[in-house]
Amino acid sequence: MALLEAEAIPALSRLTPHLSTSYLSTSTIVTLCVFFTLLCACIVIGHLLEENRWANESITALVLGLCSGVVVLLVTKFHSTELLIFSENLFFLYLLPPIIFNAGFQVKKKQFFKNFTTILLFGVFGTVISFCTISVGAFLLIGKTGIVSLSIEDYLAIGAILSATDSVCTLQVLSQDETPLLYSIVFGEGVVNDATSIVLFNSVQTLDFSKLNAVTALKLLGTFLYLFFTSTALGIAVGLISAYIIKTLYFGRHSTDREVALMMLMAYLSYMVAELLDLSGILTIFFCGIVMSHYTWHNVTGSSRITTKHSFATISFIAETFIFLYVGMDALNIDKWKTSKASAGTSIALSSALLALVLIGRAAFVFPIANITNCIKTRGSTKIEFRSQFIIWWAGLMRGAVTIALTYNQFQKSNDTSSQECALMITSTIIVVLFSTLVFGSITKPLIEAVLLRHPKPPVSDSTNIPDDLRLLFLENEDPSDQGNNNQQFGRQSSLSLLIRYPTTTVHYFWRKFDDKFMRPVFGGRGFTRVVHGSSSGEVEEIS
Amino acid sequence: MALLEAEAIPALSRLTPHLSTSYLSTSTIVTLCVFFTLLCACIVIGHLLEENRWANESITALVLGLCSGVVVLLVTKFHSTELLIFSENLFFLYLLPPIIFNAGFQVKKKQFFKNFTTILLFGVFGTVISFCTISVGAFLLIGKTGIVSLSIEDYLAIGAILSATDSVCTLQVLSQDETPLLYSIVFGEGVVNDATSIVLFNSVQTLDFSKLNAVTALKLLGTFLYLFFTSTALGIAVGLISAYIIKTLYFGRHSTDREVALMMLMAYLSYMVAELLDLSGILTIFFCGIVMSHYTWHNVTGSSRITTKHSFATISFIAETFIFLYVGMDALNIDKWKTSKASAGTSIALSSALLALVLIGRAAFVFPIANITNCIKTRGSTKIEFRSQFIIWWAGLMRGAVTIALTYNQFQKSNDTSSQECALMITSTIIVVLFSTLVFGSITKPLIEAVLLRHPKPPVSDSTNIPDDLRLLFLENEDPSDQGNNNQQFGRQSSLSLLIRYPTTTVHYFWRKFDDKFMRPVFGGRGFTRVVHGSSSGEVEEIS
């Protein structure tokens, strides 16, 4: 927010008459007033339109942002648009971390880890395939046809930029209970995809492409794997530290405010430390969120649980709304449009080309990977039907704030000689983001209803084929006090064959054993810490 | 936070080696890491020291800030101290509003309004007396003795600056249940005092003192009254709008995240709108908090209630800790010390003079006003004993962040010629703040224990002398469904004499009637909105 002000000061000093001396600058206050009023309006209008099948919260915020952008343009008479400029720092420092942390904190861990392999395939390999397809496609479509001429780094950057999906819109439509597999794949892929494309983008910027060969490709892979594992490890470490601190310190004496403050601060700290060490803050804070919801969350009072659960969700919700509002306003940054000097034809051609690449790039990995997963899966487990594949494909067509932020990063800082083409790339990306969010976004709800609801039985269900007794044993039973009995039952049923047939479930079973024996006694977690006061079990809403 | 970064960038770019390209600047990340780590450390250490009779959270944060200031000085080899500079914008835009809002939101309204007259007397008239005493005293002690020579505006500003108390420390020691009258006076005075001194400060800066006469004094009074009433009205209006919106929109369909978001955003918006209209944002957001806890809070789901209650408290707690940390670091801003060029003797003399003025200025109104209140009060109601008067006097001796912020505002922007004397004023104020918080602060707990606990019976009790039947009727009965019965009982007892003898209680009674008849049906509130889902009464912790 504050970064915004600094930029908005010149624009707004023209907007308002001079007021008497005060310790705050008027322009800052005007900017904050405008944004807070718009956010309130977004929430109220979004709530009113919730039942509408064409609108959703993202679209509302985007349209409201566009409208207020028009108002600002009219008021300033097209002179000044600095209020409308998108700030990368604001986005990456303050808006993205709470969204990703909340995603990790609220994720249905059971589902997420059950489909972990599939999610990684889609999120990592899929994004890499999309990155390659779009990069090559951009080189051929845009470079060869002569719309713009860019360097090889720029084409690779476009690949990374346009691989960053924004599946918020689809997730608002999918139901976590009706289609759990589909939901967890779309959700998990969304998070891993964000991280992957940002890591790819950073790798592209770091590496030297003057001698493009197999070594560079291997280096890219090495960098990527290094970032992935170290970031995950850091997130898990910070999460465990928070669990340990709260468990140790607060034993016997709880303080809701301190607990909530410590969780918030440590989550944010994990992101900052990751960025400081040049790791992927997104992956770190995501896994920190998962670990916190598994251990730390169970070590605090009942009030703290409700407070953290809802306040993280609220902060994430505000950040999301703000981003869309901001993207909408940013689209009317006319200086950029003036600099590009492009005719309407060129703009449309370029945007269409990029949009086509997005469609192709996503199709190029969703359908192959889905079918490969289906082949690998044993007869017992669920296949991803074609209908689901279509929805997964569709879910990743929207482009959002990450795309905008990375585009500015790549094309704003280029040298002056190519500024015209860079401006054109920025405006085209903005068109792609607006078009995909507004058009694809508004079709999503009717489309998914059409694809899914014609078949009243959910097309994908993750647990129908696993024998009931095994499911009960491994997945449904969450009460650790019964664990001893389960082991005995498990032994009695001589289910070695089951273990071989359901590897994911087996891993989950051994993880649970390890968790109960080594992790929970140290870090707390469900069933291990007896909350001393301020908590009654009735008060607590469960995060499953 | 973000304002901080911009300042910290030059300082920290020297601190850290150059890292590879990233979308975030390393210095920003380092600054954020440092502050978040320190905040976590403050919380943990503060928790461990809670039982200690000499320490409290403010002192911990202040000492930790001083220590890290020393570390920064050593690391940068005394070259750069920009990390340590206090930012007014950061303070007034992001740190103060949540603290004041939370104060209004969590205040025991019954107690607060019962003692409203006394609180206003102490908070408004007391602060004005303190302002006059300190201004005249500063003119005589500092001006006439020739330590520094300042303009008449500067002396008046010093009066306003040193009248802003910081009673956080005392409130951590006093118990709201054992000494309700004392607690509500100290608490209420603290809030009203902040607002009054800021309003006085602004009036001093705005008015023309070249012709100082009765008209100027009247203008000052007029400005003050205008600001007081309009700010309060604005706060109440925004609070009522939020209650109305949530009651109307969410009837039948609740969404915890949206409710919490709307409450947070509208609270902050009230502060910003007040600042935009040049009113007192502090008073506005305080009354907005009171209205929100009376109406809005009862219109939301049970989870929203717990979430808002604790998340507002947490944010306020983090902001408070951050301020003390920041004040501690700011004290080691050596550039200021170098500019002042003062000998240790001059500094100590000036600081001692200011400290003496603080002690005298506070004594000049606490004891007279307390005795006047005692005389006015009817035989039936409680008197403020001398012991309590002493505690009220002591509670207001600490000076905090408001003092620092206003000092910078007054003395940083002065012209270059007098910069040496201005720097001296700033460093002396910092010494006063550090000394009062560390020394007075650490004595507070033992002192209050000594004064109060020798007498196991609470020395002040607000309800012992009011006849039990009346107390029950007007104050204890919070269930509006019984209101009808009360009216009848009230009539039956022919208690017109009671009404005359207990005016405050009477006002409260008529307010309750008005509230039940006109306000609650429109704006909701306890007993009038039936929460539809997601709430069971067992879940909710009450704000009384």
Coordinates of C-alpha atoms in Angstrom, one line a residue, chain A residues 26-397:
Chain A
T26 CA -3.0 14.6 1.5
S27 CA -2.3 12.6 -1.6
T28 CA -1.4 9.5 0.4
I29 CA -4.6 9.8 2.3
V30 CA -6.7 10.3 -0.9
T31 CA -5.1 7.2 -2.4
L32 CA -5.7 5.1 0.6
C33 CA -9.3 6.4 0.8
V34 CA -9.9 5.5 -2.8
F35 CA -8.5 2.0 -2.5
F36 CA -10.3 1.2 0.8
T37 CA -13.6 2.5 -0.6
L38 CA -13.2 0.4 -3.7
L39 CA -12.3 -2.7 -1.7
C40 CA -15.4 -2.2 0.4
A41 CA -17.5 -1.8 -2.8
C42 CA -15.9 -4.9 -4.3
I43 CA -16.9 -7.0 -1.2
V44 CA -20.4 -5.7 -1.1
I45 CA -21.0 -6.0 -4.9
G46 CA -19.3 -9.4 -5.0
H47 CA -21.6 -10.6 -2.3
L48 CA -24.7 -9.4 -4.1
L49 CA -23.5 -11.0 -7.4
E50 CA -22.6 -14.3 -5.8
E51 CA -25.6 -16.1 -7.2
N52 CA -25.0 -14.7 -10.6
R53 CA -23.7 -17.3 -13.0
W54 CA -21.6 -15.0 -15.2
A55 CA -19.9 -13.0 -12.5
N56 CA -17.5 -13.8 -9.7
E57 CA -15.4 -11.8 -7.3
S58 CA -12.3 -11.5 -9.6
I59 CA -14.4 -10.2 -12.4
T60 CA -16.2 -7.7 -10.1
A61 CA -12.9 -6.4 -8.8
L62 CA -11.4 -6.2 -12.3
V63 CA -14.4 -4.3 -13.7
L64 CA -14.5 -2.0 -10.7
G65 CA -10.8 -1.3 -11.2
L66 CA -11.4 -0.5 -14.9
C67 CA -14.2 1.8 -14.1
S68 CA -12.3 3.7 -11.4
G69 CA -9.4 3.8 -13.9
V70 CA -11.7 5.6 -16.3
V71 CA -12.8 8.0 -13.6
V72 CA -9.2 8.8 -12.7
L73 CA -8.4 9.4 -16.4
L74 CA -11.3 11.7 -16.8
V75 CA -10.6 13.7 -13.6
T76 CA -7.0 14.1 -14.4
K77 CA -7.9 14.8 -18.1
F78 CA -5.6 12.0 -19.4
H79 CA -2.6 13.8 -18.0
S80 CA -1.5 11.6 -15.2
T81 CA -1.9 8.0 -14.7
E82 CA 0.6 7.3 -12.0
L83 CA -2.1 6.1 -9.6
L84 CA -2.6 3.3 -12.0
I85 CA 0.9 1.9 -12.2
F86 CA 1.3 -1.7 -11.0
S87 CA 4.1 -2.0 -8.3
E88 CA 6.0 -5.3 -8.3
N89 CA 7.3 -4.7 -4.8
L90 CA 3.8 -4.2 -3.4
F91 CA 2.7 -7.4 -5.2
F92 CA 5.6 -9.7 -4.2
L93 CA 6.2 -8.3 -0.7
Y94 CA 2.7 -7.8 0.6
L95 CA -0.1 -9.3 -1.6
L96 CA 1.2 -12.6 -2.8
P97 CA 2.7 -14.1 0.5
P98 CA -0.6 -14.1 2.4
I99 CA -2.5 -15.6 -0.5
I100 CA 0.0 -18.5 -0.9
F101 CA 0.3 -19.0 2.8
N102 CA -3.4 -19.2 3.2
A103 CA -3.5 -21.7 0.3
G104 CA -1.1 -23.9 2.2
F105 CA -2.8 -23.4 5.6
Q106 CA -6.3 -24.3 4.3
V107 CA -5.4 -27.0 1.9
K108 CA -7.0 -30.4 2.6
K109 CA -3.7 -32.1 3.4
K110 CA -5.1 -35.6 3.0
Q111 CA -6.3 -35.0 -0.5
F112 CA -3.2 -32.9 -1.5
F113 CA -0.7 -35.6 -0.4
K114 CA -2.8 -38.4 -1.8
N115 CA -2.6 -36.8 -5.3
F116 CA 0.9 -35.4 -4.7
T117 CA 2.5 -37.3 -7.6
T118 CA -0.2 -36.1 -10.1
I119 CA 0.0 -32.6 -8.8
L120 CA 3.8 -32.5 -9.2
L121 CA 3.5 -33.9 -12.7
F122 CA 1.0 -31.2 -13.7
G123 CA 2.6 -28.4 -11.7
V124 CA 6.3 -29.0 -12.5
F125 CA 6.6 -31.0 -15.7
G126 CA 3.4 -29.5 -17.2
T127 CA 4.6 -26.0 -16.6
V128 CA 8.0 -26.8 -18.1
I129 CA 6.3 -28.3 -21.2
S130 CA 4.1 -25.2 -21.4
F131 CA 7.2 -23.0 -21.0
C132 CA 9.0 -24.7 -23.9
T133 CA 5.9 -24.8 -26.1
I134 CA 5.1 -21.1 -25.6
S135 CA 8.8 -20.0 -25.9
V136 CA 9.2 -21.9 -29.2
G137 CA 5.7 -20.8 -30.4
A138 CA 6.5 -17.1 -29.5
F139 CA 9.8 -17.3 -31.4
L140 CA 8.0 -18.8 -34.5
L141 CA 4.7 -16.9 -34.4
I142 CA 5.9 -13.5 -33.2
G143 CA 9.6 -13.4 -34.2
K144 CA 9.4 -15.0 -37.6
T145 CA 6.3 -13.1 -38.7
G146 CA 8.0 -9.9 -37.7
I147 CA 5.5 -8.3 -35.4
V148 CA 8.2 -7.6 -33.0
S149 CA 11.8 -8.6 -32.7
L150 CA 13.1 -9.6 -29.4
S151 CA 16.1 -11.4 -27.9
I152 CA 16.2 -15.1 -27.1
E153 CA 16.0 -14.3 -23.3
D154 CA 12.8 -12.3 -24.0
Y155 CA 11.2 -15.3 -25.8
L156 CA 12.1 -17.6 -22.9
A157 CA 10.8 -15.0 -20.5
I158 CA 7.5 -14.8 -22.4
G159 CA 7.3 -18.6 -22.0
A160 CA 7.7 -18.4 -18.3
I161 CA 5.4 -15.4 -18.0
L162 CA 2.5 -17.0 -19.9
S163 CA 2.9 -20.3 -18.1
A164 CA 1.8 -18.7 -14.8
T165 CA -1.9 -19.5 -14.4
D166 CA -4.5 -18.0 -12.2
S167 CA -7.0 -20.7 -11.2
V168 CA -8.8 -18.6 -8.5
C169 CA -11.8 -18.3 -10.7
T170 CA -12.2 -22.0 -11.4
L171 CA -11.7 -22.9 -7.7
Q172 CA -14.6 -20.6 -6.8
V173 CA -16.8 -22.8 -9.0
L174 CA -15.5 -26.3 -8.2
S175 CA -16.7 -28.0 -5.1
Q176 CA -14.1 -29.5 -2.8
D177 CA -16.7 -32.1 -1.6
E178 CA -18.3 -33.1 -4.9
T179 CA -15.1 -33.5 -6.9
P180 CA -12.3 -33.8 -4.5
L181 CA -9.7 -35.3 -6.9
L182 CA -10.4 -32.6 -9.5
Y183 CA -10.3 -29.8 -6.9
S184 CA -7.1 -31.0 -5.4
I185 CA -5.4 -31.3 -8.8
V186 CA -6.5 -27.9 -10.0
F187 CA -5.7 -26.3 -6.6
G188 CA -2.4 -28.0 -6.1
E189 CA -1.3 -27.4 -9.7
G190 CA -2.1 -23.7 -9.3
V191 CA 0.2 -23.3 -6.4
V192 CA 3.1 -25.4 -7.8
N193 CA 2.6 -23.8 -11.1
D194 CA 3.0 -20.3 -9.6
A195 CA 6.2 -21.4 -7.9
T196 CA 7.5 -23.2 -11.0
S197 CA 7.0 -20.3 -13.4
I198 CA 8.6 -17.8 -11.1
V199 CA 11.6 -20.1 -10.6
L200 CA 11.8 -20.6 -14.4
F201 CA 11.6 -16.9 -14.9
N202 CA 14.4 -16.2 -12.4
S203 CA 16.5 -19.0 -13.9
V204 CA 16.0 -17.4 -17.4
Q205 CA 17.1 -14.0 -16.0
T206 CA 20.1 -15.4 -14.2
L207 CA 21.6 -17.8 -16.8
D208 CA 23.8 -16.8 -19.7
F209 CA 22.1 -17.7 -23.0
S210 CA 24.9 -16.5 -25.3
K211 CA 26.0 -20.1 -25.6
L212 CA 22.8 -22.1 -25.6
N213 CA 23.6 -25.8 -25.3
A214 CA 22.9 -28.9 -23.3
V215 CA 24.9 -27.6 -20.4
T216 CA 22.7 -24.6 -20.0
A217 CA 19.6 -26.8 -20.1
L218 CA 21.2 -29.0 -17.4
K219 CA 22.1 -26.0 -15.3
L220 CA 18.5 -24.8 -15.6
L221 CA 17.3 -28.2 -14.4
G222 CA 19.9 -28.2 -11.6
T223 CA 18.9 -24.7 -10.4
F224 CA 15.3 -25.7 -10.5
L225 CA 15.7 -28.8 -8.5
Y226 CA 17.9 -27.0 -6.0
L227 CA 15.4 -24.2 -5.5
F228 CA 12.5 -26.7 -5.2
F229 CA 14.1 -28.8 -2.5
T230 CA 15.8 -26.1 -0.4
S231 CA 12.7 -23.9 -0.5
T232 CA 10.5 -26.8 0.6
A233 CA 12.9 -27.7 3.4
L234 CA 13.1 -24.1 4.6
G235 CA 9.3 -23.8 4.8
I236 CA 9.1 -27.1 6.7
A237 CA 11.8 -26.0 9.1
V238 CA 10.2 -22.6 9.9
G239 CA 6.9 -24.3 10.4
L240 CA 8.4 -26.8 12.8
I241 CA 10.2 -24.1 14.7
S242 CA 7.0 -22.2 15.1
A243 CA 5.3 -25.4 16.4
Y244 CA 8.1 -26.1 18.8
I245 CA 8.3 -22.6 20.1
I246 CA 4.6 -22.3 20.8
K247 CA 4.4 -25.8 22.3
T248 CA 7.4 -25.2 24.6
L249 CA 6.7 -21.7 25.6
Y250 CA 3.0 -21.7 26.0
F251 CA 2.7 -24.9 27.9
G252 CA 0.5 -24.2 30.9
R253 CA 0.0 -20.5 30.0
H254 CA -1.6 -19.4 26.8
S255 CA -2.1 -16.1 25.3
T256 CA -4.3 -15.9 22.2
D257 CA -2.9 -12.6 20.9
R258 CA 0.7 -13.7 21.2
E259 CA 0.1 -17.1 19.6
V260 CA -1.7 -15.5 16.6
A261 CA 1.0 -12.8 16.3
L262 CA 3.8 -15.4 16.4
M263 CA 2.1 -17.5 13.7
M264 CA 1.6 -14.5 11.4
L265 CA 5.1 -13.1 11.9
M266 CA 6.9 -16.4 11.5
A267 CA 4.9 -17.3 8.3
Y268 CA 5.9 -14.0 6.8
L269 CA 9.4 -14.4 8.1
S270 CA 9.8 -17.7 6.2
Y271 CA 8.9 -15.9 3.0
M272 CA 11.4 -13.1 3.6
V273 CA 14.2 -15.5 4.6
A274 CA 13.6 -17.6 1.5
E275 CA 13.8 -14.4 -0.6
L276 CA 16.9 -13.3 1.2
L277 CA 18.6 -16.7 0.4
D278 CA 17.4 -16.4 -3.2
L279 CA 15.1 -19.3 -2.9
S280 CA 11.5 -19.5 -3.9
G281 CA 9.5 -17.7 -1.2
I282 CA 6.3 -18.9 -2.6
L283 CA 7.2 -22.6 -2.2
T284 CA 8.6 -21.9 1.3
I285 CA 5.6 -20.1 2.6
F286 CA 3.3 -22.7 1.1
F287 CA 5.0 -25.5 2.9
C288 CA 5.3 -23.4 6.0
G289 CA 1.5 -23.0 5.9
I290 CA 1.0 -26.8 5.5
V291 CA 3.3 -27.6 8.5
M292 CA 1.7 -24.9 10.6
S293 CA -1.8 -26.2 10.0
H294 CA -0.6 -29.7 10.8
Y295 CA 1.4 -29.0 14.0
T296 CA 1.3 -25.4 15.2
W297 CA -2.4 -25.0 14.8
H298 CA -3.0 -27.8 17.2
N299 CA -0.8 -26.4 19.9
V300 CA -2.8 -23.2 20.4
T301 CA -6.0 -22.3 22.2
G302 CA -9.4 -22.8 20.6
S303 CA -9.9 -19.0 20.1
S304 CA -6.5 -18.8 18.4
R305 CA -7.5 -21.6 16.0
I306 CA -10.7 -19.9 14.9
T307 CA -8.9 -16.6 14.7
T308 CA -6.0 -17.8 12.6
K309 CA -8.2 -19.8 10.3
H310 CA -10.5 -16.9 9.5
S311 CA -8.0 -14.1 9.7
F312 CA -5.6 -15.8 7.3
A313 CA -8.5 -16.4 4.9
T314 CA -9.6 -12.8 5.3
I315 CA -6.2 -11.3 4.6
S316 CA -5.8 -13.5 1.6
F317 CA -9.3 -12.5 0.4
I318 CA -8.5 -8.8 0.7
A319 CA -5.1 -9.3 -1.1
E320 CA -6.8 -11.2 -3.9
T321 CA -9.5 -8.6 -4.4
F322 CA -6.9 -5.8 -4.2
I323 CA -4.8 -7.5 -6.9
F324 CA -7.7 -7.7 -9.4
L325 CA -8.7 -4.1 -8.6
Y326 CA -5.2 -3.1 -9.2
V327 CA -4.8 -5.0 -12.5
G328 CA -8.0 -3.4 -13.7
M329 CA -6.7 0.1 -12.9
D330 CA -3.3 -0.7 -14.3
A331 CA -4.8 -1.6 -17.7
L332 CA -5.7 2.0 -18.2
N333 CA -2.1 3.2 -17.7
I334 CA -2.2 5.3 -20.9
D335 CA 1.4 6.2 -20.9
K336 CA 2.2 2.6 -21.8
W337 CA -0.3 2.6 -24.6
K338 CA 1.1 5.8 -26.0
T339 CA 4.7 4.5 -25.9
S340 CA 3.8 1.3 -27.8
K341 CA 2.7 3.4 -30.8
A342 CA 1.1 0.3 -32.2
S343 CA -1.9 0.2 -34.4
A344 CA -5.0 -1.5 -33.2
G345 CA -4.3 -4.3 -35.7
T346 CA -0.8 -5.0 -34.5
S347 CA -2.0 -5.1 -30.9
I348 CA -4.9 -7.4 -31.7
A349 CA -2.6 -9.7 -33.7
L350 CA 0.0 -9.9 -31.0
S351 CA -2.6 -10.5 -28.3
S352 CA -4.3 -13.2 -30.3
A353 CA -1.0 -14.9 -31.0
L354 CA -0.2 -14.9 -27.3
L355 CA -3.7 -16.1 -26.4
A356 CA -3.4 -18.9 -28.9
L357 CA -0.1 -19.9 -27.4
V358 CA -1.6 -20.0 -24.0
L359 CA -4.3 -22.4 -25.3
I360 CA -1.9 -24.6 -27.1
G361 CA 0.8 -24.6 -24.4
R362 CA -1.7 -25.8 -21.8
A363 CA -3.3 -28.4 -24.1
A364 CA 0.2 -29.7 -24.9
F365 CA 0.7 -31.0 -21.4
V366 CA -2.7 -31.5 -19.7
F367 CA -4.0 -34.2 -22.0
P368 CA -0.7 -36.1 -22.4
I369 CA 0.1 -36.1 -18.7
A370 CA -3.4 -37.0 -17.7
N371 CA -3.3 -40.0 -20.0
I372 CA 0.1 -41.1 -18.9
T373 CA -1.1 -40.9 -15.2
N374 CA -4.1 -43.0 -16.2
C375 CA -1.8 -45.6 -17.7
I376 CA 0.6 -45.8 -14.7
K377 CA -2.2 -46.0 -12.2
T378 CA -3.2 -49.5 -11.1
R379 CA -6.6 -50.8 -11.9
G380 CA -7.9 -50.1 -8.4
S381 CA -7.3 -46.3 -8.4
T382 CA -9.3 -43.6 -10.1
K383 CA -8.6 -42.5 -13.6
I384 CA -8.9 -38.9 -14.8
E385 CA -11.8 -38.9 -17.2
F386 CA -11.7 -36.8 -20.4
R387 CA -14.3 -34.5 -18.9
S388 CA -12.0 -33.8 -16.0
Q389 CA -9.1 -33.4 -18.3
F390 CA -11.1 -30.7 -20.1
I391 CA -11.8 -28.9 -16.8
I392 CA -8.1 -29.1 -15.8
W393 CA -7.2 -27.6 -19.2
W394 CA -9.8 -24.9 -18.8
A395 CA -8.9 -24.1 -15.2
G396 CA -5.4 -22.9 -16.3
L397 CA -6.3 -20.6 -19.1

